[in-house]
Amino acid sequence: MNLTQPISGVSHAQRPREYSIEVNNLVKTYDTVRAVEGVNLRVEKGQIYALLGPNGAGKTTTINILTTLVLPTSGNARVAGLDVVKQAAEVRRRIGVTFQETVLDKSLSGRVLLDVHGRLYQLPKAEIKTRTEELVKMVELEEAIDRPVKTYSGGMKRRLELARGLMTHPEVLFLDEPTLGLDPQNRDRIWVYIERLKIETGLTILVTTHYMDEAEKLADRVGIIDGGKIVAEGTPTELIGAMGADVVKVSGTGGRERFVEALQRQEWVSFVGTLQLDATTLVQDVQIGLKTQAGRSLKPIIDLAEKCEFSVVDISIKRPSLNDVFLKHTGRRLRD
Ligand SMILES: Nc1ncnc2c1ncn2[C@@H]1O[C@H](COP(=O)(O)OP(=O)(O)OP(=O)(O)O)[C@@H](O)[C@H]1O
Ligand SMILES: [Mg+2]
């Protein structure tokens, strides 16, 4: 037997996974506020991980810790294999960040801002120049790059931020709400760049967003964060798959509480969600996740509603989406 031969039979799938981000029991407390309460997550090298959560869930705090801007109260995290507290300076050299709040000085031109950023990171002059050309082309800002940033639209500012985050050839990129407030066309454009980066450079990306459709379409894994904790995690397909077969939305008036309680006792129901509507609205919604296809459940649902004196105004069936996953785990919808 030739012992120098590599061991065969170790398939690709069995190879140990390489993680670019590893977070263990991360906690951040501000006085009485527990901003992050024991977050655990792992992002495989070359993947896109979306952190999805409502206002105040702890997304920005998590990113701030991972990018070494804020110290954790307890727990630890590694980025590109380096400890974010003990090896903060090295971590900073390996990452790119774009912030939720634009931190650009708007009286300067886009080109100057990229230049300042490059110099801050001590990139050689020639490299700043070629990198600027490349990135400006990628984010399609050729026309605007020499104009003051205050003349840019929201989408253009976001694209410039993205270019800035990429100046230093990061291994890991952190994007805090890169598409917040953009119209669908501009959002799509940002995501096209993000996808291209993933494919062409093998970059690992942690992105926060409250747009479910984005996370569903583009992220390899999604972590739903609420109240400082990850409440559900998986690939979009896994998360949606765990929802059951169909979701039925029932709108009506009257005894919603009783109807919800009755539904929760049914063996064929996987979850029930209600939406918080303003007090002036009489018609209220109930979302029912079913374990089987909706067809045969419609009659029992309507019968149950009648028994609970919930008068049905409208009933519809849809395939579950990440929106329903979110509703199931947090009891709320994300802000619109
Ligand atoms: N510097 C701080 N001092 C005190 N409390 C803070 C500080 N930073 C964040 N918090 C609190 O921590 C919680 C989490 O905030 P964080 O900004 O991480 O949420 P987020 O998920 O990014 O929300 P959003 O979607 O609104 O950006 C909030 O309750 C917030 O008020
Ligand atoms: Mg935030």
Coordinates of C-alpha atoms and ligand atoms in Angstrom, one line a residue:
M1 CA 0.0 0.0 0.0
N2 CA 1.3 3.4 -0.9
L3 CA 1.0 5.6 2.2
T4 CA 2.0 8.8 0.4
Q5 CA -1.1 8.6 -1.7
P6 CA -3.8 11.1 -0.6
I7 CA -6.6 9.4 1.2
S8 CA -9.4 8.8 -1.3
G9 CA -13.0 8.8 -0.5
V10 CA -13.0 12.2 1.2
S11 CA -15.6 13.9 -0.8
H12 CA -15.8 17.7 -1.3
A13 CA -18.7 17.9 1.1
Q14 CA -16.7 16.4 3.9
R15 CA -13.9 18.9 3.7
P16 CA -14.0 21.1 6.8
R17 CA -15.8 24.3 6.1
E18 CA -13.9 27.5 6.2
Y19 CA -15.6 30.4 8.0
S20 CA -14.7 34.0 7.4
I21 CA -16.9 35.2 10.2
E22 CA -17.5 33.4 13.5
V23 CA -19.5 34.9 16.3
N24 CA -19.8 33.2 19.7
N25 CA -22.3 34.4 22.3
L26 CA -21.8 38.0 21.5
V27 CA -23.4 40.4 24.0
K28 CA -23.4 44.2 24.0
T29 CA -25.1 46.2 26.8
Y30 CA -25.5 49.9 27.0
D31 CA -26.5 50.8 30.6
T32 CA -29.8 49.1 30.7
V33 CA -30.2 48.4 27.0
R34 CA -29.2 44.9 25.9
A35 CA -28.5 45.8 22.3
V36 CA -27.1 42.3 21.4
E37 CA -28.0 39.4 23.6
G38 CA -26.0 36.3 22.8
V39 CA -25.6 36.3 19.0
N40 CA -24.1 33.2 17.4
L41 CA -23.4 33.0 13.7
R42 CA -21.0 31.7 11.1
V43 CA -20.5 32.8 7.6
E44 CA -18.7 30.5 5.2
K45 CA -16.0 31.9 3.1
G46 CA -17.3 33.3 -0.2
Q47 CA -20.9 33.4 0.9
I48 CA -23.5 36.2 1.4
Y49 CA -25.1 36.2 4.8
A50 CA -28.1 38.5 5.4
L51 CA -29.0 39.7 8.8
L52 CA -32.7 40.5 8.8
G53 CA -34.5 42.4 11.6
P54 CA -36.7 45.3 12.6
N55 CA -35.6 48.6 14.0
G56 CA -33.5 48.2 17.2
A57 CA -32.9 44.5 16.6
G58 CA -29.1 44.8 17.1
K59 CA -28.0 44.6 13.5
T60 CA -25.8 47.8 13.4
T61 CA -24.4 47.0 16.9
T62 CA -23.4 43.5 15.7
I63 CA -21.7 45.0 12.6
N64 CA -20.0 47.6 14.7
I65 CA -18.5 44.9 16.9
L66 CA -17.4 42.8 14.0
T67 CA -15.8 45.9 12.3
T68 CA -13.9 46.7 15.6
L69 CA -15.7 50.0 16.1
V70 CA -17.4 48.9 19.3
L71 CA -16.1 46.5 22.0
P72 CA -18.4 43.6 23.0
T73 CA -19.5 43.3 26.6
S74 CA -18.9 39.6 26.5
G75 CA -18.5 36.8 23.9
N76 CA -16.1 36.8 21.1
A77 CA -15.9 37.0 17.3
R78 CA -13.4 36.3 14.6
V79 CA -13.3 37.9 11.2
A80 CA -10.9 36.4 8.5
G81 CA -9.6 34.2 11.3
L82 CA -8.7 37.1 13.5
D83 CA -10.1 38.1 16.9
V84 CA -12.0 41.4 16.6
V85 CA -10.8 42.6 20.0
K86 CA -7.3 41.2 20.4
Q87 CA -6.3 41.7 16.7
A88 CA -8.4 44.7 15.9
A89 CA -5.8 46.5 13.7
E90 CA -5.3 43.4 11.6
V91 CA -9.0 42.9 11.2
R92 CA -9.4 46.4 10.0
R93 CA -6.9 45.8 7.2
R94 CA -8.9 42.8 5.9
I95 CA -12.3 44.3 5.9
G96 CA -14.4 46.8 4.0
V97 CA -17.4 48.6 5.6
T98 CA -20.3 50.7 4.4
F99 CA -22.3 52.4 7.0
Q100 CA -26.0 52.8 7.5
E101 CA -25.7 56.5 7.9
T102 CA -23.6 58.0 5.1
V103 CA -20.4 59.3 6.6
L104 CA -19.3 61.1 3.4
D105 CA -18.3 64.7 3.5
K106 CA -20.7 66.0 0.9
S107 CA -18.8 69.1 -0.2
L108 CA -16.0 66.9 -1.7
S109 CA -16.2 65.0 -5.0
G110 CA -16.5 61.3 -5.1
R111 CA -13.0 61.0 -6.5
V112 CA -11.5 63.0 -3.6
L113 CA -13.4 60.9 -1.1
L114 CA -12.0 57.6 -2.6
D115 CA -8.6 59.1 -2.6
V116 CA -8.8 60.2 1.1
H117 CA -9.9 56.7 2.0
G118 CA -7.1 55.0 0.1
R119 CA -4.5 57.3 1.7
L120 CA -6.0 56.6 5.1
Y121 CA -5.3 52.9 4.5
Q122 CA -1.9 53.7 3.2
L123 CA -2.4 52.4 -0.3
P124 CA 0.3 53.4 -2.8
K125 CA -0.7 56.4 -5.0
A126 CA -0.7 54.4 -8.2
E127 CA -2.9 51.7 -6.7
I128 CA -5.4 54.3 -5.5
K129 CA -5.6 55.6 -9.0
T130 CA -6.2 52.2 -10.7
R131 CA -8.5 51.0 -8.0
T132 CA -10.6 54.2 -8.3
E133 CA -10.9 53.7 -12.0
E134 CA -12.0 50.1 -11.6
L135 CA -14.5 50.8 -8.9
V136 CA -16.0 53.9 -10.4
K137 CA -16.6 51.9 -13.6
M138 CA -18.1 49.0 -11.6
V139 CA -20.6 51.2 -9.8
E140 CA -21.2 53.3 -12.9
L141 CA -20.3 56.7 -11.5
E142 CA -18.0 57.8 -14.3
E143 CA -20.1 60.8 -15.1
A144 CA -20.5 62.0 -11.5
I145 CA -17.2 61.1 -9.9
D146 CA -15.7 64.6 -10.1
R147 CA -18.8 66.4 -8.9
P148 CA -19.4 67.3 -5.2
V149 CA -21.2 64.4 -3.5
K150 CA -24.0 66.8 -2.4
T151 CA -25.2 66.7 -6.0
Y152 CA -25.6 62.9 -6.0
S153 CA -28.9 61.1 -5.7
G154 CA -29.5 58.7 -2.8
G155 CA -28.6 55.7 -5.1
M156 CA -25.4 57.4 -6.3
K157 CA -24.3 58.0 -2.7
R158 CA -24.9 54.4 -1.9
R159 CA -22.9 53.3 -4.9
L160 CA -20.0 55.6 -3.9
E161 CA -20.1 54.1 -0.4
L162 CA -19.9 50.6 -1.9
A163 CA -16.9 51.7 -4.0
R164 CA -15.3 53.2 -0.9
G165 CA -15.8 50.0 1.1
L166 CA -14.0 48.1 -1.7
M167 CA -11.0 50.4 -2.1
T168 CA -8.7 48.2 0.1
H169 CA -9.5 44.8 -1.6
P170 CA -11.2 43.5 1.5
E171 CA -11.6 39.8 2.2
V172 CA -14.8 40.4 4.1
L173 CA -17.3 43.1 3.4
F174 CA -19.8 44.5 5.8
L175 CA -22.8 46.3 4.4
D176 CA -25.2 48.0 6.8
E177 CA -28.5 48.5 5.0
P178 CA -26.8 49.2 1.6
T179 CA -30.2 49.7 -0.1
L180 CA -32.2 51.5 2.6
G181 CA -34.5 54.1 1.1
L182 CA -33.7 53.3 -2.5
D183 CA -36.3 52.7 -5.2
P184 CA -36.5 49.1 -6.5
Q185 CA -34.4 49.9 -9.6
N186 CA -31.5 51.3 -7.5
R187 CA -31.8 48.5 -5.0
D188 CA -31.5 46.0 -7.8
R189 CA -28.4 47.7 -9.2
I190 CA -26.6 47.6 -5.8
W191 CA -27.4 43.9 -5.6
V192 CA -26.1 43.3 -9.1
Y193 CA -22.7 44.7 -7.9
I194 CA -22.8 42.6 -4.7
E195 CA -23.6 39.4 -6.6
R196 CA -20.8 40.2 -9.1
L197 CA -18.3 40.7 -6.3
K198 CA -19.3 37.4 -4.8
I199 CA -18.8 35.6 -8.1
E200 CA -15.8 37.4 -9.4
T201 CA -13.8 37.9 -6.2
G202 CA -15.0 35.3 -3.8
L203 CA -15.6 38.0 -1.2
T204 CA -17.5 37.1 2.0
I205 CA -20.3 39.5 2.6
L206 CA -22.4 40.2 5.7
V207 CA -25.3 42.5 4.8
T208 CA -28.1 43.8 6.9
T209 CA -31.4 44.6 5.2
H210 CA -35.0 44.8 6.0
Y211 CA -36.1 44.0 2.5
M212 CA -37.2 40.4 2.7
D213 CA -37.2 39.9 -1.1
E214 CA -33.6 40.8 -1.3
A215 CA -32.5 38.4 1.4
E216 CA -34.7 35.7 -0.1
K217 CA -33.3 36.0 -3.6
L218 CA -29.6 36.9 -3.0
A219 CA -28.4 35.6 0.4
D220 CA -26.9 32.1 0.8
R221 CA -28.0 32.2 4.4
V222 CA -30.3 34.4 6.4
G223 CA -30.3 35.1 10.1
I224 CA -33.5 36.7 11.6
I225 CA -32.5 38.9 14.5
D226 CA -35.0 40.3 17.0
G227 CA -34.4 41.8 20.4
G228 CA -30.6 41.2 20.1
K229 CA -31.0 37.5 19.4
I230 CA -31.0 35.4 16.3
V231 CA -34.4 33.7 16.3
A232 CA -34.1 31.7 13.1
E233 CA -31.4 30.9 10.7
G234 CA -30.9 28.9 7.5
T235 CA -30.9 29.1 3.7
P236 CA -34.0 31.0 2.5
T237 CA -35.3 27.6 1.2
E238 CA -34.8 26.0 4.5
L239 CA -36.5 28.8 6.4
I240 CA -39.5 28.9 4.0
G241 CA -39.6 25.1 3.9
A242 CA -40.0 24.9 7.6
M243 CA -43.2 27.1 7.3
G244 CA -45.3 24.2 6.0
A245 CA -47.1 24.0 2.7
D246 CA -49.3 27.1 2.2
V247 CA -50.2 30.3 4.0
V248 CA -53.8 31.4 4.2
K249 CA -54.6 35.0 4.8
V250 CA -58.0 35.6 6.4
S251 CA -59.3 39.1 6.7
G252 CA -62.4 39.8 8.8
T253 CA -64.1 41.6 11.7
G254 CA -65.1 40.6 15.2
G255 CA -63.6 38.0 17.5
R256 CA -60.1 37.7 16.2
E257 CA -58.5 36.7 19.5
R258 CA -60.8 33.7 19.9
F259 CA -60.3 32.7 16.3
V260 CA -56.5 32.8 16.7
E261 CA -56.7 30.7 19.8
A262 CA -58.9 28.1 18.2
L263 CA -56.6 27.9 15.2
Q264 CA -53.5 27.4 17.4
R265 CA -55.2 24.3 18.8
Q266 CA -55.6 22.7 15.4
E267 CA -53.2 19.9 14.5
W268 CA -53.1 20.9 10.8
V269 CA -51.9 24.5 11.6
S270 CA -48.2 25.1 11.8
F271 CA -48.4 28.8 13.0
V272 CA -50.7 31.7 13.3
G273 CA -49.7 35.3 12.9
T274 CA -51.6 38.5 13.3
L275 CA -50.7 41.9 12.1
Q276 CA -50.8 45.0 14.2
L277 CA -53.2 47.4 12.4
D278 CA -54.1 50.8 13.6
A279 CA -57.1 51.1 15.9
T280 CA -59.3 52.8 13.3
T281 CA -59.2 49.8 11.0
L282 CA -62.1 47.4 11.6
V283 CA -60.9 44.6 9.2
Q284 CA -58.1 42.6 10.7
D285 CA -55.8 40.0 9.2
V286 CA -54.9 36.5 10.4
Q287 CA -52.2 34.6 8.6
I288 CA -52.3 30.8 9.0
G289 CA -49.4 28.6 8.1
L290 CA -50.7 25.1 7.1
K291 CA -48.9 21.8 7.3
T292 CA -50.5 20.6 4.2
Q293 CA -51.8 22.2 0.9
A294 CA -54.5 24.7 1.6
G295 CA -57.2 23.2 -0.5
R296 CA -58.9 21.0 2.1
S297 CA -58.3 23.4 5.0
L298 CA -60.3 26.3 3.7
K299 CA -63.7 24.9 4.9
P300 CA -62.4 24.1 8.4
I301 CA -60.9 27.6 8.6
I302 CA -64.2 29.2 7.6
D303 CA -66.2 27.0 10.0
L304 CA -63.8 27.9 12.8
A305 CA -64.1 31.6 12.1
E306 CA -67.9 31.4 12.2
K307 CA -67.8 29.5 15.5
C308 CA -65.6 32.3 16.9
E309 CA -67.8 35.0 15.5
F310 CA -65.0 36.3 13.3
S311 CA -66.8 37.4 10.1
V312 CA -64.6 36.7 7.1
V313 CA -64.4 39.4 4.5
D314 CA -61.6 38.0 2.4
I315 CA -59.6 34.8 2.2
S316 CA -56.5 34.1 0.1
I317 CA -53.9 31.4 -0.3
K318 CA -50.2 32.0 -1.1
R319 CA -46.9 30.3 -1.0
P320 CA -45.0 31.2 2.2
S321 CA -42.3 33.8 1.8
L322 CA -39.5 35.0 4.1
N323 CA -42.0 37.6 5.2
D324 CA -44.1 34.8 6.8
V325 CA -41.0 33.3 8.4
F326 CA -40.4 36.7 10.0
L327 CA -43.9 37.0 11.2
K328 CA -43.9 33.5 12.6
H329 CA -40.7 34.1 14.6
T330 CA -41.2 37.7 15.8
G331 CA -45.0 38.1 15.7
R332 CA -44.4 41.3 13.7
R333 CA -43.9 42.4 10.2
L334 CA -40.8 44.3 9.3
R335 CA -41.1 48.0 8.9
D336 CA -42.1 48.9 5.4
Ligands
LIG1 N1 -24.5 53.9 21.6 C1 -25.7 53.4 22.1 N2 -26.1 53.8 23.4 C2 -27.2 53.3 23.9 N3 -28.0 52.4 23.2 C3 -27.7 52.0 22.0 C4 -26.5 52.5 21.4 N4 -26.4 51.9 20.1 C5 -27.5 51.2 20.0 N5 -28.3 51.2 21.1 C6 -29.5 50.5 21.3 O1 -29.3 49.1 21.0 C7 -30.4 48.6 20.4 C8 -30.0 48.0 19.0 O2 -29.6 49.0 18.1 P1 -29.0 48.8 16.7 O3 -28.6 50.1 16.1 O4 -28.0 47.8 16.7 O5 -30.3 48.2 15.9 P2 -30.5 48.0 14.4 O6 -31.0 46.6 14.3 O7 -29.4 48.4 13.6 O8 -31.8 48.9 14.1 P3 -32.1 49.8 12.7 O9 -32.9 48.8 11.8 O10 -33.0 50.8 13.2 O11 -30.9 50.3 12.1 C9 -31.5 49.7 20.2 O12 -32.4 49.6 21.3 C10 -30.6 50.9 20.4 O13 -31.4 52.0 20.9
MG2 MG -29.0 49.7 12.1

